[in-house]
Amino acid sequence: MPWDKGVPGGGGPIPLADVAGKRWNLLREDLPLPVAVLDGDSLERNSRWMRSFAAEHGVALAPHGKTTLAPALFDLQMRDGAWGITVSTPHQIAVAVAAGHRRIFVANQLIGRSGIAYVLDQLERDPELAIYSLVDSLDLVTQLAAVAAEKGGRRALPVLVEMGFEGGRTGCRTVEQGLAVARAVAASPYLELAGVEGFEGIIRKADLESTLDAVNAFLGQVVMLAQACDREGLFASDDVLLSAGGSGFFDLVVTAFNAARLERRTTTLLRSGCYITHDSGLYTFLFSLLNMRAPELLAEDAPSPALRVWAYVQSMPEPGRAIVTMGKRDVGFDEMPKPELWHRPSADMSAPQALTPDHQVIALNDQHGFLDIPHESPLRVGDMIGFGISHPCLTFDKWRVLHVIDGAFDVIGSIRTYF
């Protein structure tokens, strides 16, 4: 739509299928800035890399759709062999269902009658649809069963018991607690136990070695619970899901879960999402740690940043300072964006040039960014800057439309998000 941020104004609605025919070019200033763009080659390469990782290690992948909430990118991930799509909220479930996905993993608890009823209704309407969710308490088991009983559906709701850790987020804190929840699930005619789940991505300790030890210990707890459920015959299916894996420690998840050795067949299900665009901050750092642990994994076609936000230098009000047309409404800021490239449209520049690391974003307002720049900086008012971002989830949710560009900065398509 012409009123969407980053889309040229002055015209009527533009179908996404017609965008490439507009022949827009970023460097030619055909797009209003700020604008979020995705490098098409990097997207494809990143997706292939994760596909290869999953295939080589015999695991399944349900990429976390909340990263992009863009069905066009879901489709790319599914074409590259994803088992299904992961989401977190009833709204995100509805997006995945509307986009035609038939295997949806909810990496969260379903809470509240509205959300529970919606999922149960969808399962009744479509016998081919599978929606998995998490439980971590007897109270939640009771609430899920109560809504299911009220609805009178014919299909049981598949759930996984979630393991957590002290000081963490959701999840049972002990194997004994998890086993009690699993027994309650297995005893309910309205639920079925599909597996065991955990999320290791937020485990942080004082140093790297302690963090890795804590991650491995936590994954061991997930396996112990799965083994206990297996011994008691609590799983409803002969194919048990063992699921974890953010975008930082998925290699450790594979090692732990593939060695679980249950009596039943197991599927190790990873849920990494940020790999599809990678980034210039958090995940670059996490992958540097992965490279230290297992350099062979990144030997070829390693993921690279695919998402940038471009903005203009709009003012240089004092020495050492530039103000740009990008702020908190345009880019995630749990880590400041990184000025990586610059381009002067009025000059005879064939391609953007790299900026030195002493160009740094030091603060963001709603619509403005503050840059510290060196005395010898080439920047002038009207120049364009391409910013690398950290934690792509928190940039995607600020854009309804992102453009896909090729190596010549031509816009070859656009995608829509549904946050």
Coordinates of C-alpha atoms in Angstrom, one line a residue:
M1 CA 0.0 0.0 0.0
P2 CA 1.3 3.5 -0.8
W3 CA 0.9 4.6 2.9
D4 CA 3.1 1.8 4.2
K5 CA 6.4 2.9 5.5
G6 CA 9.2 2.5 2.9
V7 CA 6.8 2.4 0.0
P8 CA 6.7 5.3 -2.5
G9 CA 3.6 7.4 -2.1
G10 CA 1.4 9.2 -4.6
G11 CA -0.2 6.1 -6.2
G12 CA -2.8 3.5 -5.6
P13 CA -2.4 0.0 -4.0
I14 CA 0.4 -2.1 -5.4
P15 CA 0.0 -5.9 -5.4
L16 CA 3.1 -7.6 -4.1
A17 CA 3.3 -9.6 -7.3
D18 CA 3.7 -6.3 -9.2
V19 CA 6.6 -4.8 -7.2
A20 CA 9.4 -6.2 -9.3
G21 CA 7.9 -4.6 -12.4
K22 CA 8.2 -1.2 -10.8
R23 CA 12.0 -1.5 -11.3
W24 CA 12.7 0.4 -8.1
N25 CA 16.4 0.8 -7.1
L26 CA 17.5 1.6 -3.5
L27 CA 20.5 3.7 -4.5
R28 CA 18.6 5.6 -7.1
E29 CA 16.4 6.9 -4.3
D30 CA 13.3 5.4 -5.7
L31 CA 12.2 4.4 -2.1
P32 CA 11.5 6.8 0.8
L33 CA 13.9 6.4 3.7
P34 CA 14.0 4.9 6.3
V35 CA 13.4 1.6 4.6
A36 CA 14.0 -2.0 5.6
V37 CA 15.5 -4.3 2.9
L38 CA 16.4 -7.9 2.7
D39 CA 19.2 -9.2 0.6
G40 CA 17.7 -12.0 -1.5
D41 CA 20.9 -14.0 -2.0
S42 CA 21.6 -14.0 1.7
L43 CA 18.1 -15.2 2.5
E44 CA 18.4 -18.1 0.1
R45 CA 21.9 -19.0 1.3
N46 CA 20.9 -18.9 5.0
S47 CA 17.9 -21.1 4.4
R48 CA 20.0 -23.6 2.5
W49 CA 22.6 -23.7 5.3
M50 CA 20.0 -24.6 7.9
R51 CA 18.5 -27.1 5.6
S52 CA 21.9 -28.8 5.2
F53 CA 22.5 -28.7 9.0
A54 CA 19.2 -30.4 9.8
A55 CA 19.7 -33.0 7.1
E56 CA 23.2 -33.9 8.1
H57 CA 22.3 -34.3 11.7
G58 CA 19.0 -36.2 11.2
V59 CA 16.8 -33.6 12.9
A60 CA 13.7 -31.7 12.0
L61 CA 13.2 -27.9 11.9
A62 CA 10.2 -25.8 12.7
P63 CA 11.6 -22.3 12.3
H64 CA 10.2 -19.8 14.7
G65 CA 7.8 -17.7 12.6
K66 CA 7.6 -14.9 15.2
T67 CA 11.0 -13.7 14.0
T68 CA 9.6 -12.4 10.7
L69 CA 5.8 -13.2 10.8
A70 CA 6.1 -13.0 7.1
P71 CA 4.3 -15.9 5.3
A72 CA 6.5 -15.4 2.2
L73 CA 9.5 -16.3 4.3
F74 CA 7.6 -19.2 5.9
D75 CA 7.2 -20.5 2.4
L76 CA 10.9 -20.3 1.7
Q77 CA 11.7 -22.2 4.9
M78 CA 9.1 -24.8 4.0
R79 CA 10.5 -25.2 0.5
D80 CA 13.8 -25.9 2.2
G81 CA 12.4 -28.8 4.1
A82 CA 11.0 -27.4 7.3
W83 CA 8.9 -29.8 9.3
G84 CA 6.4 -27.1 10.2
I85 CA 6.3 -23.5 11.6
T86 CA 6.7 -22.4 15.2
V87 CA 4.7 -19.5 16.7
S88 CA 4.0 -18.2 20.2
T89 CA 0.6 -16.5 20.5
P90 CA -3.0 -17.1 19.3
H91 CA -2.6 -14.3 16.8
Q92 CA 0.5 -15.9 15.3
I93 CA -1.3 -19.3 15.2
A94 CA -4.1 -17.5 13.2
V95 CA -1.5 -16.1 10.8
A96 CA 0.0 -19.5 10.2
V97 CA -3.4 -21.2 9.7
A98 CA -4.5 -18.5 7.3
A99 CA -1.2 -18.9 5.3
G100 CA -2.1 -22.6 4.8
H101 CA 0.3 -24.3 7.2
R102 CA -0.8 -27.6 8.6
R103 CA 1.8 -28.4 11.2
I104 CA 2.1 -25.7 13.8
F105 CA 4.2 -25.8 16.9
V106 CA 3.2 -23.3 19.6
A107 CA 6.4 -22.7 21.7
N108 CA 4.2 -21.4 24.5
Q109 CA 1.3 -22.2 26.8
L110 CA -2.2 -21.7 25.5
I111 CA -3.8 -19.5 28.2
G112 CA -7.4 -18.2 28.3
R113 CA -10.6 -19.6 26.9
S114 CA -10.6 -17.6 23.6
G115 CA -7.2 -18.9 22.5
I116 CA -7.8 -22.4 23.6
A117 CA -11.2 -22.5 21.9
Y118 CA -9.8 -21.1 18.7
V119 CA -7.2 -23.9 18.4
L120 CA -9.8 -26.6 19.2
D121 CA -12.1 -25.2 16.6
Q122 CA -9.4 -25.2 14.0
L123 CA -8.5 -28.8 14.8
E124 CA -12.2 -29.8 14.4
R125 CA -12.5 -28.0 11.1
D126 CA -9.4 -29.5 9.5
P127 CA -8.5 -33.1 10.2
E128 CA -5.1 -32.6 8.5
L129 CA -4.2 -29.7 10.8
A130 CA -1.8 -30.4 13.8
I131 CA -1.3 -27.7 16.4
Y132 CA 1.1 -28.6 19.3
S133 CA 1.4 -26.5 22.4
L134 CA 3.1 -26.6 25.9
V135 CA 2.0 -27.3 29.4
D136 CA 4.0 -26.8 32.6
S137 CA 1.4 -27.0 35.4
L138 CA -1.5 -29.1 36.6
D139 CA -3.7 -26.0 36.6
L140 CA -3.1 -25.5 32.9
V141 CA -3.9 -29.2 32.2
T142 CA -7.2 -28.7 34.0
Q143 CA -8.0 -25.5 32.1
L144 CA -7.2 -27.0 28.7
A145 CA -9.3 -30.1 29.5
A146 CA -12.2 -28.0 30.7
V147 CA -12.5 -25.9 27.5
A148 CA -12.1 -29.1 25.4
A149 CA -14.9 -30.8 27.4
E150 CA -17.1 -27.7 26.9
K151 CA -16.4 -27.7 23.2
G152 CA -17.1 -31.4 22.9
G153 CA -14.5 -32.0 20.2
R154 CA -13.5 -35.3 18.8
R155 CA -9.8 -34.7 18.6
A156 CA -7.4 -34.6 21.6
L157 CA -5.1 -31.6 21.9
P158 CA -1.5 -32.6 21.5
V159 CA 0.8 -31.0 24.1
L160 CA 4.4 -31.2 25.2
V161 CA 5.5 -30.9 28.8
E162 CA 7.9 -27.9 29.1
M163 CA 11.0 -28.1 31.2
G164 CA 12.4 -24.8 32.6
F165 CA 15.2 -23.8 34.9
E166 CA 15.5 -21.8 38.1
G167 CA 15.4 -18.1 37.4
G168 CA 14.2 -18.7 33.9
R169 CA 10.9 -18.2 32.1
T170 CA 8.1 -20.8 31.9
G171 CA 8.6 -24.6 32.4
C172 CA 8.7 -27.2 35.1
R173 CA 11.6 -26.7 37.5
T174 CA 12.2 -30.4 38.3
V175 CA 11.8 -33.7 36.5
E176 CA 9.4 -34.8 39.2
Q177 CA 7.2 -31.8 38.6
G178 CA 7.3 -32.4 34.9
L179 CA 6.4 -36.1 35.4
A180 CA 3.4 -35.1 37.4
V181 CA 2.2 -32.9 34.6
A182 CA 2.8 -35.6 32.1
R183 CA 0.8 -38.1 34.1
A184 CA -2.1 -35.7 34.2
V185 CA -2.0 -35.1 30.5
A186 CA -1.9 -38.8 29.8
A187 CA -4.9 -39.4 32.1
S188 CA -7.1 -36.8 30.3
P189 CA -9.4 -37.9 27.5
Y190 CA -9.0 -34.4 26.0
L191 CA -5.2 -34.2 25.8
E192 CA -2.4 -36.3 24.5
L193 CA 1.3 -36.2 25.4
A194 CA 3.3 -35.6 22.2
G195 CA 6.7 -35.0 23.7
V196 CA 9.0 -32.9 26.0
E197 CA 10.2 -29.4 25.3
G198 CA 12.6 -26.8 26.7
F199 CA 14.2 -23.5 25.7
E200 CA 17.9 -23.0 26.4
G201 CA 18.4 -19.8 24.6
I202 CA 18.2 -17.4 27.6
I203 CA 20.6 -19.3 29.8
R204 CA 23.4 -17.0 30.8
K205 CA 26.1 -17.5 33.4
A206 CA 29.2 -15.5 34.4
D207 CA 31.4 -16.9 31.6
L208 CA 31.1 -18.9 28.5
E209 CA 32.3 -22.2 30.0
S210 CA 29.7 -21.9 32.8
T211 CA 27.0 -21.0 30.3
L212 CA 27.7 -24.1 28.2
D213 CA 27.7 -26.3 31.2
A214 CA 24.4 -24.9 32.3
V215 CA 22.9 -25.4 28.8
N216 CA 24.1 -29.0 28.7
A217 CA 22.8 -29.7 32.2
F218 CA 19.4 -28.2 31.3
L219 CA 19.2 -30.3 28.1
G220 CA 20.0 -33.3 30.2
Q221 CA 17.0 -32.6 32.4
V222 CA 14.7 -32.5 29.3
V223 CA 16.1 -35.9 28.2
M224 CA 15.6 -37.3 31.7
L225 CA 12.0 -36.3 31.8
A226 CA 11.4 -37.8 28.3
Q227 CA 13.0 -41.0 29.5
A228 CA 10.8 -41.1 32.6
C229 CA 7.6 -40.6 30.5
D230 CA 8.8 -43.2 28.1
R231 CA 9.3 -45.8 30.9
E232 CA 5.7 -45.1 32.2
G233 CA 4.2 -45.3 28.7
L234 CA 2.8 -41.8 28.9
F235 CA 3.4 -40.8 25.3
A236 CA 0.4 -41.0 23.0
S237 CA 2.3 -41.7 19.8
D238 CA 5.2 -44.0 18.8
D239 CA 7.0 -40.9 17.5
V240 CA 8.0 -38.6 20.4
L241 CA 9.0 -35.0 19.9
L242 CA 12.0 -33.7 21.7
S243 CA 12.1 -30.0 21.0
A244 CA 14.5 -27.1 21.9
G245 CA 16.9 -24.9 20.1
G246 CA 17.0 -21.2 19.8
S247 CA 19.5 -19.7 17.4
G248 CA 22.6 -19.9 19.7
F249 CA 23.0 -23.5 21.0
F250 CA 21.1 -25.7 18.5
D251 CA 24.3 -27.8 18.0
L252 CA 24.2 -28.7 21.7
V253 CA 20.6 -29.6 21.4
V254 CA 21.2 -32.0 18.6
T255 CA 24.0 -33.7 20.5
A256 CA 21.9 -34.1 23.7
F257 CA 18.6 -35.1 22.1
N258 CA 20.0 -37.5 19.4
A259 CA 21.5 -39.5 22.3
A260 CA 18.2 -39.8 24.2
R261 CA 17.7 -43.5 23.3
L262 CA 14.0 -43.8 24.1
E263 CA 12.1 -47.0 23.5
R264 CA 9.9 -45.1 21.0
R265 CA 11.1 -43.3 17.9
T266 CA 12.1 -39.7 18.6
T267 CA 12.2 -36.6 16.4
T268 CA 14.6 -33.9 17.5
L269 CA 12.8 -30.7 16.6
L270 CA 14.8 -27.5 16.4
R271 CA 13.0 -24.1 16.4
S272 CA 15.7 -21.7 15.4
G273 CA 14.2 -18.6 13.6
C274 CA 16.7 -15.9 13.3
Y275 CA 19.0 -17.9 11.1
I276 CA 16.9 -16.8 8.1
T277 CA 18.2 -13.2 8.2
H278 CA 21.0 -13.6 10.7
D279 CA 22.2 -10.2 11.9
S280 CA 25.1 -7.9 12.6
G281 CA 25.0 -8.1 16.4
L282 CA 23.7 -10.8 18.7
Y283 CA 23.7 -13.7 16.3
T284 CA 27.0 -12.8 14.7
F285 CA 28.4 -13.1 18.2
L286 CA 26.6 -16.4 19.0
F287 CA 27.8 -17.8 15.7
S288 CA 31.3 -16.8 16.6
L289 CA 30.9 -19.0 19.6
L290 CA 29.5 -21.8 17.5
N291 CA 32.5 -21.5 15.2
M292 CA 34.8 -22.0 18.3
R293 CA 32.8 -25.2 19.3
A294 CA 32.3 -26.6 15.8
P295 CA 34.2 -24.8 13.0
E296 CA 33.2 -27.4 10.5
L297 CA 29.6 -26.3 10.6
L298 CA 30.5 -22.8 9.3
A299 CA 33.1 -23.9 6.8
E300 CA 30.9 -23.3 3.7
D301 CA 28.0 -20.9 3.0
A302 CA 27.8 -19.7 6.6
P303 CA 24.8 -17.5 7.4
S304 CA 25.3 -13.8 6.7
P305 CA 23.3 -10.7 7.6
A306 CA 20.3 -10.3 5.2
L307 CA 18.5 -7.4 6.9
R308 CA 19.4 -3.7 6.9
V309 CA 17.6 -0.5 7.5
W310 CA 18.7 2.4 5.4
A311 CA 18.3 6.1 6.4
Y312 CA 19.5 9.5 5.3
V313 CA 22.0 11.8 7.1
Q314 CA 19.6 14.7 7.7
S315 CA 21.7 17.0 9.8
M316 CA 25.3 17.5 11.0
P317 CA 24.7 20.1 13.6
E318 CA 28.1 20.0 15.4
P319 CA 31.6 18.4 14.9
G320 CA 31.6 14.7 15.4
R321 CA 27.8 14.3 15.2
A322 CA 25.4 13.2 12.5
I323 CA 21.6 12.9 12.9
V324 CA 19.9 10.3 10.7
T325 CA 16.3 9.6 9.7
M326 CA 15.9 6.4 11.7
G327 CA 14.8 5.8 15.3
K328 CA 13.1 3.5 17.7
R329 CA 10.1 3.2 15.4
D330 CA 12.2 1.7 12.7
V331 CA 14.8 -0.5 14.2
G332 CA 15.4 -2.8 17.2
F333 CA 17.5 -1.2 20.0
D334 CA 18.3 -3.8 22.6
E335 CA 21.7 -3.4 20.8
M336 CA 22.3 -0.3 18.8
P337 CA 22.3 -0.6 15.0
K338 CA 25.6 -0.6 13.3
P339 CA 26.4 1.9 10.5
E340 CA 28.0 -0.4 7.9
L341 CA 27.6 1.1 4.4
W342 CA 27.2 4.6 3.0
H343 CA 26.3 6.0 -0.4
R344 CA 26.1 9.5 -1.9
P345 CA 23.3 9.5 -4.6
S346 CA 24.6 12.7 -6.2
A347 CA 28.1 11.4 -6.7
D348 CA 29.5 9.0 -9.2
M349 CA 29.5 6.0 -6.8
S350 CA 29.0 2.6 -8.4
A351 CA 28.3 0.9 -5.1
P352 CA 28.0 1.8 -1.4
Q353 CA 31.3 2.0 0.6
A354 CA 32.1 0.6 4.0
L355 CA 32.1 2.8 7.0
T356 CA 34.8 2.5 9.6
P357 CA 33.9 1.1 13.0
D358 CA 34.3 4.5 14.7
H359 CA 31.0 5.5 13.2
Q360 CA 28.6 4.5 16.0
V361 CA 25.0 5.0 16.9
I362 CA 24.9 6.3 20.5
A363 CA 21.2 7.0 20.9
L364 CA 17.8 6.8 19.3
N365 CA 14.7 8.9 19.5
D366 CA 11.4 8.0 18.0
Q367 CA 12.4 9.0 14.5
H368 CA 16.0 10.1 14.8
G369 CA 19.4 8.4 15.4
F370 CA 22.5 10.1 16.9
L371 CA 25.8 9.1 15.3
D372 CA 29.2 9.7 16.7
I373 CA 31.5 10.2 13.7
P374 CA 35.2 10.7 13.3
H375 CA 36.7 14.0 12.2
E376 CA 37.7 12.5 8.8
S377 CA 34.3 10.9 8.2
P378 CA 33.2 11.2 4.5
L379 CA 29.5 11.7 5.5
R380 CA 27.5 14.7 4.4
V381 CA 23.9 15.8 4.6
G382 CA 21.8 13.8 2.1
D383 CA 24.1 10.7 2.2
M384 CA 22.5 7.3 2.7
I385 CA 23.6 4.9 5.4
G386 CA 22.9 1.1 5.6
F387 CA 22.6 -0.1 9.2
G388 CA 23.1 -3.6 10.3
I389 CA 20.8 -4.7 13.1
S390 CA 20.8 -7.0 16.1
H391 CA 18.1 -9.4 17.0
P392 CA 16.0 -9.3 13.8
C393 CA 12.7 -10.0 15.6
L394 CA 12.7 -6.5 17.0
T395 CA 13.2 -4.9 13.7
F396 CA 10.8 -6.9 11.6
D397 CA 7.9 -6.0 13.9
K398 CA 8.3 -2.3 13.0
W399 CA 7.7 -2.9 9.3
R400 CA 4.6 -4.0 7.4
V401 CA 6.5 -4.1 4.1
L402 CA 10.1 -5.0 3.6
H403 CA 11.7 -5.0 0.1
V404 CA 13.9 -7.8 -1.2
I405 CA 16.9 -6.5 -3.2
D406 CA 19.6 -8.1 -5.4
G407 CA 23.3 -7.4 -5.6
A408 CA 22.7 -4.3 -7.7
F409 CA 20.2 -2.9 -5.1
D410 CA 17.3 -3.4 -7.5
V411 CA 14.0 -4.3 -5.7
I412 CA 13.1 -7.7 -6.9
G413 CA 10.1 -8.2 -4.7
S414 CA 8.5 -7.2 -1.4
I415 CA 7.1 -9.2 1.6
R416 CA 4.4 -8.3 4.1
T417 CA 4.5 -9.0 7.8
Y418 CA 1.5 -9.6 10.0
F419 CA 2.4 -8.4 13.5

